[in-house]
Amino acid sequence: MDSSQHNSATGSIGGNGIINPKSNDASPADLAANAAASIAGSPAEESKQNLNQVINSIDKTLGILHQLNLTVSSYNVSSQLPLLQRMNNLVLELDNMAKLGEKCNIQVPMEVLNLIDDGKNPDEFTRDVLNSCIAKNQITKGKTDAFKGLRGHLLEDLEQAFPEEVEAYREIRAASAAEAKRLAHAQSLLPNGDVKVKPEV
């Protein structure tokens, strides 16, 4: 690495020989103040904003670590001041990240962490969970279809033995279904007469 690359990585040298650190070494305290000054919205927006702040803090920490790596790999006496400044910035940013992380309520399954430790893609966990859900859904659907078939056979047998009772049962079921449908429709109406539309996920 030549001296010009080293200067661009660690800062610019002033006329008196003192190294001026680059301006992108922003203080984490300033970043925290800017984050605190932001306006809080709904809980979902606030949670998303907190997560974005943590992600930004992680990115800044990685940037500081990269700068430290460059400074240490080409260390000389004149690099001592930027090295100390970047180490202080790293400590402050890690402290800031820990404080921001306390505001985030994110739970990561242990299986995901184990996959990452094993050097595997964490998307495998999502794929396995989806496949498991699909398999359980098929089993549940099979059971539901079996019970529907059993109900149909029982109704046929009962209709032959007790036709009047089965007819009364069918009327009660139809009235109950109509009432449930009416209640569901009434709950979906807004005060102005519009119908609530379920948002697509």
PDB file of C-alpha atoms in Angstrom:
ATOM      1  CA  MET A   1       0.000   0.000   0.000  1.00  0.00           C
ATOM      2  CA  ASP A   2       1.555   3.317  -1.007  1.00  0.00           C
ATOM      3  CA  SER A   3       1.432   6.482   1.089  1.00  0.00           C
ATOM      4  CA  SER A   4      -1.431   8.023  -0.900  1.00  0.00           C
ATOM      5  CA  GLN A   5      -3.608   4.954  -0.331  1.00  0.00           C
ATOM      6  CA  HIS A   6      -2.669   4.955   3.321  1.00  0.00           C
ATOM      7  CA  ASN A   7      -3.574   8.636   3.662  1.00  0.00           C
ATOM      8  CA  SER A   8      -6.926   8.120   1.961  1.00  0.00           C
ATOM      9  CA  ALA A   9      -7.657   5.207   4.263  1.00  0.00           C
ATOM     10  CA  THR A  10      -6.570   6.791   7.530  1.00  0.00           C
ATOM     11  CA  GLY A  11      -7.104  10.503   6.941  1.00  0.00           C
ATOM     12  CA  SER A  12      -5.409  13.467   5.366  1.00  0.00           C
ATOM     13  CA  ILE A  13      -2.108  14.914   6.553  1.00  0.00           C
ATOM     14  CA  GLY A  14      -2.264  18.590   7.405  1.00  0.00           C
ATOM     15  CA  GLY A  15       0.471  21.135   6.724  1.00  0.00           C
ATOM     16  CA  ASN A  16       1.891  20.736  10.247  1.00  0.00           C
ATOM     17  CA  GLY A  17       2.250  16.956   9.915  1.00  0.00           C
ATOM     18  CA  ILE A  18      -0.823  16.138  12.057  1.00  0.00           C
ATOM     19  CA  ILE A  19      -3.175  13.586  10.590  1.00  0.00           C
ATOM     20  CA  ASN A  20      -6.724  14.850  10.306  1.00  0.00           C
ATOM     21  CA  PRO A  21      -9.184  11.927  10.495  1.00  0.00           C
ATOM     22  CA  LYS A  22     -11.740  11.637   7.748  1.00  0.00           C
ATOM     23  CA  SER A  23     -15.087  13.265   8.375  1.00  0.00           C
ATOM     24  CA  ASN A  24     -16.984   9.989   7.922  1.00  0.00           C
ATOM     25  CA  ASP A  25     -15.834   8.864  11.389  1.00  0.00           C
ATOM     26  CA  ALA A  26     -19.081  10.212  12.830  1.00  0.00           C
ATOM     27  CA  SER A  27     -19.556  10.049  16.557  1.00  0.00           C
ATOM     28  CA  PRO A  28     -22.096   7.426  17.667  1.00  0.00           C
ATOM     29  CA  ALA A  29     -23.376   9.935  20.223  1.00  0.00           C
ATOM     30  CA  ASP A  30     -24.432  12.213  17.355  1.00  0.00           C
ATOM     31  CA  LEU A  31     -26.164   9.306  15.670  1.00  0.00           C
ATOM     32  CA  ALA A  32     -27.991   8.405  18.879  1.00  0.00           C
ATOM     33  CA  ALA A  33     -29.113  12.011  19.294  1.00  0.00           C
ATOM     34  CA  ASN A  34     -30.451  12.036  15.745  1.00  0.00           C
ATOM     35  CA  ALA A  35     -32.281   8.775  16.384  1.00  0.00           C
ATOM     36  CA  ALA A  36     -33.815  10.107  19.597  1.00  0.00           C
ATOM     37  CA  ALA A  37     -34.953  13.231  17.785  1.00  0.00           C
ATOM     38  CA  SER A  38     -36.880  11.233  15.212  1.00  0.00           C
ATOM     39  CA  ILE A  39     -40.653  11.264  15.549  1.00  0.00           C
ATOM     40  CA  ALA A  40     -42.227   8.034  16.810  1.00  0.00           C
ATOM     41  CA  GLY A  41     -45.224   6.740  14.857  1.00  0.00           C
ATOM     42  CA  SER A  42     -47.310   3.634  15.297  1.00  0.00           C
ATOM     43  CA  PRO A  43     -45.843   0.653  17.202  1.00  0.00           C
ATOM     44  CA  ALA A  44     -45.179  -1.191  13.949  1.00  0.00           C
ATOM     45  CA  GLU A  45     -43.394   1.806  12.438  1.00  0.00           C
ATOM     46  CA  GLU A  46     -41.453   2.365  15.652  1.00  0.00           C
ATOM     47  CA  SER A  47     -40.363  -1.277  15.728  1.00  0.00           C
ATOM     48  CA  LYS A  48     -39.272  -1.076  12.094  1.00  0.00           C
ATOM     49  CA  GLN A  49     -37.422   2.173  12.786  1.00  0.00           C
ATOM     50  CA  ASN A  50     -35.643   0.606  15.777  1.00  0.00           C
ATOM     51  CA  LEU A  51     -34.598  -2.345  13.635  1.00  0.00           C
ATOM     52  CA  ASN A  52     -33.294  -0.015  10.910  1.00  0.00           C
ATOM     53  CA  GLN A  53     -31.275   1.883  13.520  1.00  0.00           C
ATOM     54  CA  VAL A  54     -29.688  -1.364  14.726  1.00  0.00           C
ATOM     55  CA  ILE A  55     -28.883  -2.369  11.133  1.00  0.00           C
ATOM     56  CA  ASN A  56     -27.312   1.040  10.488  1.00  0.00           C
ATOM     57  CA  SER A  57     -25.292   0.725  13.699  1.00  0.00           C
ATOM     58  CA  ILE A  58     -24.045  -2.712  12.606  1.00  0.00           C
ATOM     59  CA  ASP A  59     -23.051  -1.286   9.216  1.00  0.00           C
ATOM     60  CA  LYS A  60     -21.165   1.561  10.910  1.00  0.00           C
ATOM     61  CA  THR A  61     -19.421  -0.898  13.229  1.00  0.00           C
ATOM     62  CA  LEU A  62     -18.314  -2.987  10.252  1.00  0.00           C
ATOM     63  CA  GLY A  63     -17.046   0.176   8.561  1.00  0.00           C
ATOM     64  CA  ILE A  64     -15.038   1.150  11.653  1.00  0.00           C
ATOM     65  CA  LEU A  65     -13.601  -2.379  11.882  1.00  0.00           C
ATOM     66  CA  HIS A  66     -12.571  -2.168   8.231  1.00  0.00           C
ATOM     67  CA  GLN A  67     -10.875   1.180   8.864  1.00  0.00           C
ATOM     68  CA  LEU A  68      -9.132  -0.279  11.920  1.00  0.00           C
ATOM     69  CA  ASN A  69      -7.922  -3.187   9.811  1.00  0.00           C
ATOM     70  CA  LEU A  70      -6.456  -0.791   7.247  1.00  0.00           C
ATOM     71  CA  THR A  71      -4.840   1.330   9.951  1.00  0.00           C
ATOM     72  CA  VAL A  72      -3.319  -1.639  11.779  1.00  0.00           C
ATOM     73  CA  SER A  73      -2.113  -3.367   8.611  1.00  0.00           C
ATOM     74  CA  SER A  74      -0.064  -0.289   7.649  1.00  0.00           C
ATOM     75  CA  TYR A  75       0.673   0.987  11.140  1.00  0.00           C
ATOM     76  CA  ASN A  76       3.396   3.546  11.770  1.00  0.00           C
ATOM     77  CA  VAL A  77       3.965   6.231  14.383  1.00  0.00           C
ATOM     78  CA  SER A  78       1.846   8.790  12.555  1.00  0.00           C
ATOM     79  CA  SER A  79      -1.107   6.342  12.543  1.00  0.00           C
ATOM     80  CA  GLN A  80      -1.387   6.275  16.331  1.00  0.00           C
ATOM     81  CA  LEU A  81      -3.891   9.149  16.621  1.00  0.00           C
ATOM     82  CA  PRO A  82      -6.348   7.811  13.992  1.00  0.00           C
ATOM     83  CA  LEU A  83      -5.998   4.346  15.497  1.00  0.00           C
ATOM     84  CA  LEU A  84      -6.971   5.602  18.954  1.00  0.00           C
ATOM     85  CA  GLN A  85      -9.837   7.661  17.520  1.00  0.00           C
ATOM     86  CA  ARG A  86     -11.215   4.694  15.618  1.00  0.00           C
ATOM     87  CA  MET A  87     -10.890   2.415  18.623  1.00  0.00           C
ATOM     88  CA  ASN A  88     -12.820   4.963  20.693  1.00  0.00           C
ATOM     89  CA  ASN A  89     -15.428   5.216  17.918  1.00  0.00           C
ATOM     90  CA  LEU A  90     -15.701   1.416  17.882  1.00  0.00           C
ATOM     91  CA  VAL A  91     -16.330   1.288  21.636  1.00  0.00           C
ATOM     92  CA  LEU A  92     -18.910   4.071  21.408  1.00  0.00           C
ATOM     93  CA  GLU A  93     -20.651   2.443  18.436  1.00  0.00           C
ATOM     94  CA  LEU A  94     -20.795  -0.945  20.172  1.00  0.00           C
ATOM     95  CA  ASP A  95     -22.313   0.750  23.222  1.00  0.00           C
ATOM     96  CA  ASN A  96     -24.800   2.548  20.963  1.00  0.00           C
ATOM     97  CA  MET A  97     -25.661  -0.729  19.226  1.00  0.00           C
ATOM     98  CA  ALA A  98     -26.327  -2.428  22.574  1.00  0.00           C
ATOM     99  CA  LYS A  99     -28.651   0.419  23.636  1.00  0.00           C
ATOM    100  CA  LEU A 100     -30.515   0.353  20.319  1.00  0.00           C
ATOM    101  CA  GLY A 101     -30.773  -3.437  20.521  1.00  0.00           C
ATOM    102  CA  GLU A 102     -32.624  -3.186  23.834  1.00  0.00           C
ATOM    103  CA  LYS A 103     -35.490  -1.425  22.006  1.00  0.00           C
ATOM    104  CA  CYS A 104     -35.873  -4.273  19.507  1.00  0.00           C
ATOM    105  CA  ASN A 105     -37.948  -7.265  20.510  1.00  0.00           C
ATOM    106  CA  ILE A 106     -36.778  -9.825  17.969  1.00  0.00           C
ATOM    107  CA  GLN A 107     -36.674 -13.508  18.777  1.00  0.00           C
ATOM    108  CA  VAL A 108     -34.453 -15.720  16.636  1.00  0.00           C
ATOM    109  CA  PRO A 109     -35.039 -19.499  16.806  1.00  0.00           C
ATOM    110  CA  MET A 110     -32.065 -21.466  18.115  1.00  0.00           C
ATOM    111  CA  GLU A 111     -32.227 -23.659  15.006  1.00  0.00           C
ATOM    112  CA  VAL A 112     -31.339 -20.631  12.870  1.00  0.00           C
ATOM    113  CA  LEU A 113     -28.320 -19.824  15.048  1.00  0.00           C
ATOM    114  CA  ASN A 114     -27.218 -23.479  14.942  1.00  0.00           C
ATOM    115  CA  LEU A 115     -27.454 -23.461  11.139  1.00  0.00           C
ATOM    116  CA  ILE A 116     -25.348 -20.298  10.978  1.00  0.00           C
ATOM    117  CA  ASP A 117     -22.789 -21.837  13.358  1.00  0.00           C
ATOM    118  CA  ASP A 118     -22.628 -24.879  11.076  1.00  0.00           C
ATOM    119  CA  GLY A 119     -21.948 -22.605   8.099  1.00  0.00           C
ATOM    120  CA  LYS A 120     -25.312 -23.325   6.476  1.00  0.00           C
ATOM    121  CA  ASN A 121     -27.842 -20.953   4.952  1.00  0.00           C
ATOM    122  CA  PRO A 122     -30.489 -19.900   7.524  1.00  0.00           C
ATOM    123  CA  ASP A 123     -33.069 -19.968   4.704  1.00  0.00           C
ATOM    124  CA  GLU A 124     -32.963 -23.760   5.085  1.00  0.00           C
ATOM    125  CA  PHE A 125     -34.792 -23.332   8.399  1.00  0.00           C
ATOM    126  CA  THR A 126     -37.581 -21.367   6.687  1.00  0.00           C
ATOM    127  CA  ARG A 127     -37.814 -23.987   3.951  1.00  0.00           C
ATOM    128  CA  ASP A 128     -38.008 -26.837   6.497  1.00  0.00           C
ATOM    129  CA  VAL A 129     -40.693 -25.030   8.521  1.00  0.00           C
ATOM    130  CA  LEU A 130     -42.764 -24.397   5.383  1.00  0.00           C
ATOM    131  CA  ASN A 131     -42.433 -28.022   4.283  1.00  0.00           C
ATOM    132  CA  SER A 132     -43.450 -29.182   7.765  1.00  0.00           C
ATOM    133  CA  CYS A 133     -46.487 -26.856   7.712  1.00  0.00           C
ATOM    134  CA  ILE A 134     -47.505 -28.138   4.281  1.00  0.00           C
ATOM    135  CA  ALA A 135     -47.232 -31.755   5.464  1.00  0.00           C
ATOM    136  CA  LYS A 136     -49.270 -31.048   8.631  1.00  0.00           C
ATOM    137  CA  ASN A 137     -51.828 -29.140   6.558  1.00  0.00           C
ATOM    138  CA  GLN A 138     -52.270 -32.137   4.263  1.00  0.00           C
ATOM    139  CA  ILE A 139     -52.733 -34.451   7.271  1.00  0.00           C
ATOM    140  CA  THR A 140     -55.292 -32.085   8.821  1.00  0.00           C
ATOM    141  CA  LYS A 141     -57.110 -31.745   5.493  1.00  0.00           C
ATOM    142  CA  GLY A 142     -57.262 -35.538   5.204  1.00  0.00           C
ATOM    143  CA  LYS A 143     -58.765 -35.806   8.680  1.00  0.00           C
ATOM    144  CA  THR A 144     -61.291 -33.058   7.898  1.00  0.00           C
ATOM    145  CA  ASP A 145     -62.339 -34.781   4.671  1.00  0.00           C
ATOM    146  CA  ALA A 146     -62.666 -38.090   6.545  1.00  0.00           C
ATOM    147  CA  PHE A 147     -64.943 -36.493   9.179  1.00  0.00           C
ATOM    148  CA  LYS A 148     -67.031 -34.862   6.445  1.00  0.00           C
ATOM    149  CA  GLY A 149     -67.461 -38.241   4.802  1.00  0.00           C
ATOM    150  CA  LEU A 150     -68.374 -39.851   8.126  1.00  0.00           C
ATOM    151  CA  ARG A 151     -70.926 -37.107   8.791  1.00  0.00           C
ATOM    152  CA  GLY A 152     -72.473 -37.615   5.373  1.00  0.00           C
ATOM    153  CA  HIS A 153     -72.773 -41.396   5.904  1.00  0.00           C
ATOM    154  CA  LEU A 154     -74.236 -40.909   9.377  1.00  0.00           C
ATOM    155  CA  LEU A 155     -76.811 -38.441   8.052  1.00  0.00           C
ATOM    156  CA  GLU A 156     -77.826 -40.887   5.338  1.00  0.00           C
ATOM    157  CA  ASP A 157     -78.279 -43.705   7.858  1.00  0.00           C
ATOM    158  CA  LEU A 158     -80.089 -41.431  10.317  1.00  0.00           C
ATOM    159  CA  GLU A 159     -82.353 -40.118   7.567  1.00  0.00           C
ATOM    160  CA  GLN A 160     -83.503 -43.660   6.821  1.00  0.00           C
ATOM    161  CA  ALA A 161     -84.166 -44.407  10.500  1.00  0.00           C
ATOM    162  CA  PHE A 162     -85.398 -40.982  11.707  1.00  0.00           C
ATOM    163  CA  PRO A 163     -86.464 -38.880   8.710  1.00  0.00           C
ATOM    164  CA  GLU A 164     -88.412 -36.239  10.684  1.00  0.00           C
ATOM    165  CA  GLU A 165     -85.607 -35.606  13.193  1.00  0.00           C
ATOM    166  CA  VAL A 166     -83.034 -35.321  10.423  1.00  0.00           C
ATOM    167  CA  GLU A 167     -85.242 -32.830   8.554  1.00  0.00           C
ATOM    168  CA  ALA A 168     -85.578 -30.730  11.740  1.00  0.00           C
ATOM    169  CA  TYR A 169     -81.814 -30.958  12.216  1.00  0.00           C
ATOM    170  CA  ARG A 170     -81.197 -29.723   8.648  1.00  0.00           C
ATOM    171  CA  GLU A 171     -83.537 -26.761   9.199  1.00  0.00           C
ATOM    172  CA  ILE A 172     -81.781 -25.838  12.448  1.00  0.00           C
ATOM    173  CA  ARG A 173     -78.374 -26.090  10.715  1.00  0.00           C
ATOM    174  CA  ALA A 174     -79.553 -23.914   7.805  1.00  0.00           C
ATOM    175  CA  ALA A 175     -80.973 -21.261  10.174  1.00  0.00           C
ATOM    176  CA  SER A 176     -77.789 -21.303  12.256  1.00  0.00           C
ATOM    177  CA  ALA A 177     -75.589 -20.933   9.156  1.00  0.00           C
ATOM    178  CA  ALA A 178     -77.722 -18.034   7.873  1.00  0.00           C
ATOM    179  CA  GLU A 179     -77.506 -16.278  11.261  1.00  0.00           C
ATOM    180  CA  ALA A 180     -73.727 -16.740  11.410  1.00  0.00           C
ATOM    181  CA  LYS A 181     -73.381 -15.342   7.898  1.00  0.00           C
ATOM    182  CA  ARG A 182     -75.576 -12.343   8.785  1.00  0.00           C
ATOM    183  CA  LEU A 183     -73.518 -11.618  11.922  1.00  0.00           C
ATOM    184  CA  ALA A 184     -70.247 -11.882   9.989  1.00  0.00           C
ATOM    185  CA  HIS A 185     -71.576  -9.469   7.363  1.00  0.00           C
ATOM    186  CA  ALA A 186     -72.792  -7.040  10.053  1.00  0.00           C
ATOM    187  CA  GLN A 187     -69.374  -7.078  11.764  1.00  0.00           C
ATOM    188  CA  SER A 188     -67.634  -6.308   8.475  1.00  0.00           C
ATOM    189  CA  LEU A 189     -69.746  -3.167   7.925  1.00  0.00           C
ATOM    190  CA  LEU A 190     -68.310   0.199   8.875  1.00  0.00           C
ATOM    191  CA  PRO A 191     -70.475   2.928  10.502  1.00  0.00           C
ATOM    192  CA  ASN A 192     -70.814   4.700   7.145  1.00  0.00           C
ATOM    193  CA  GLY A 193     -72.137   1.551   5.443  1.00  0.00           C
ATOM    194  CA  ASP A 194     -68.895   0.612   3.666  1.00  0.00           C
ATOM    195  CA  VAL A 195     -67.554  -2.906   3.943  1.00  0.00           C
ATOM    196  CA  LYS A 196     -64.236  -3.623   5.653  1.00  0.00           C
ATOM    197  CA  VAL A 197     -61.690  -5.032   3.251  1.00  0.00           C
ATOM    198  CA  LYS A 198     -59.217  -7.478   4.749  1.00  0.00           C
ATOM    199  CA  PRO A 199     -55.723  -6.284   3.874  1.00  0.00           C
ATOM    200  CA  GLU A 200     -53.655  -8.660   1.804  1.00  0.00           C
ATOM    201  CA  VAL A 201     -50.620 -10.020   3.593  1.00  0.00           C
TER     202      VAL A 201
END
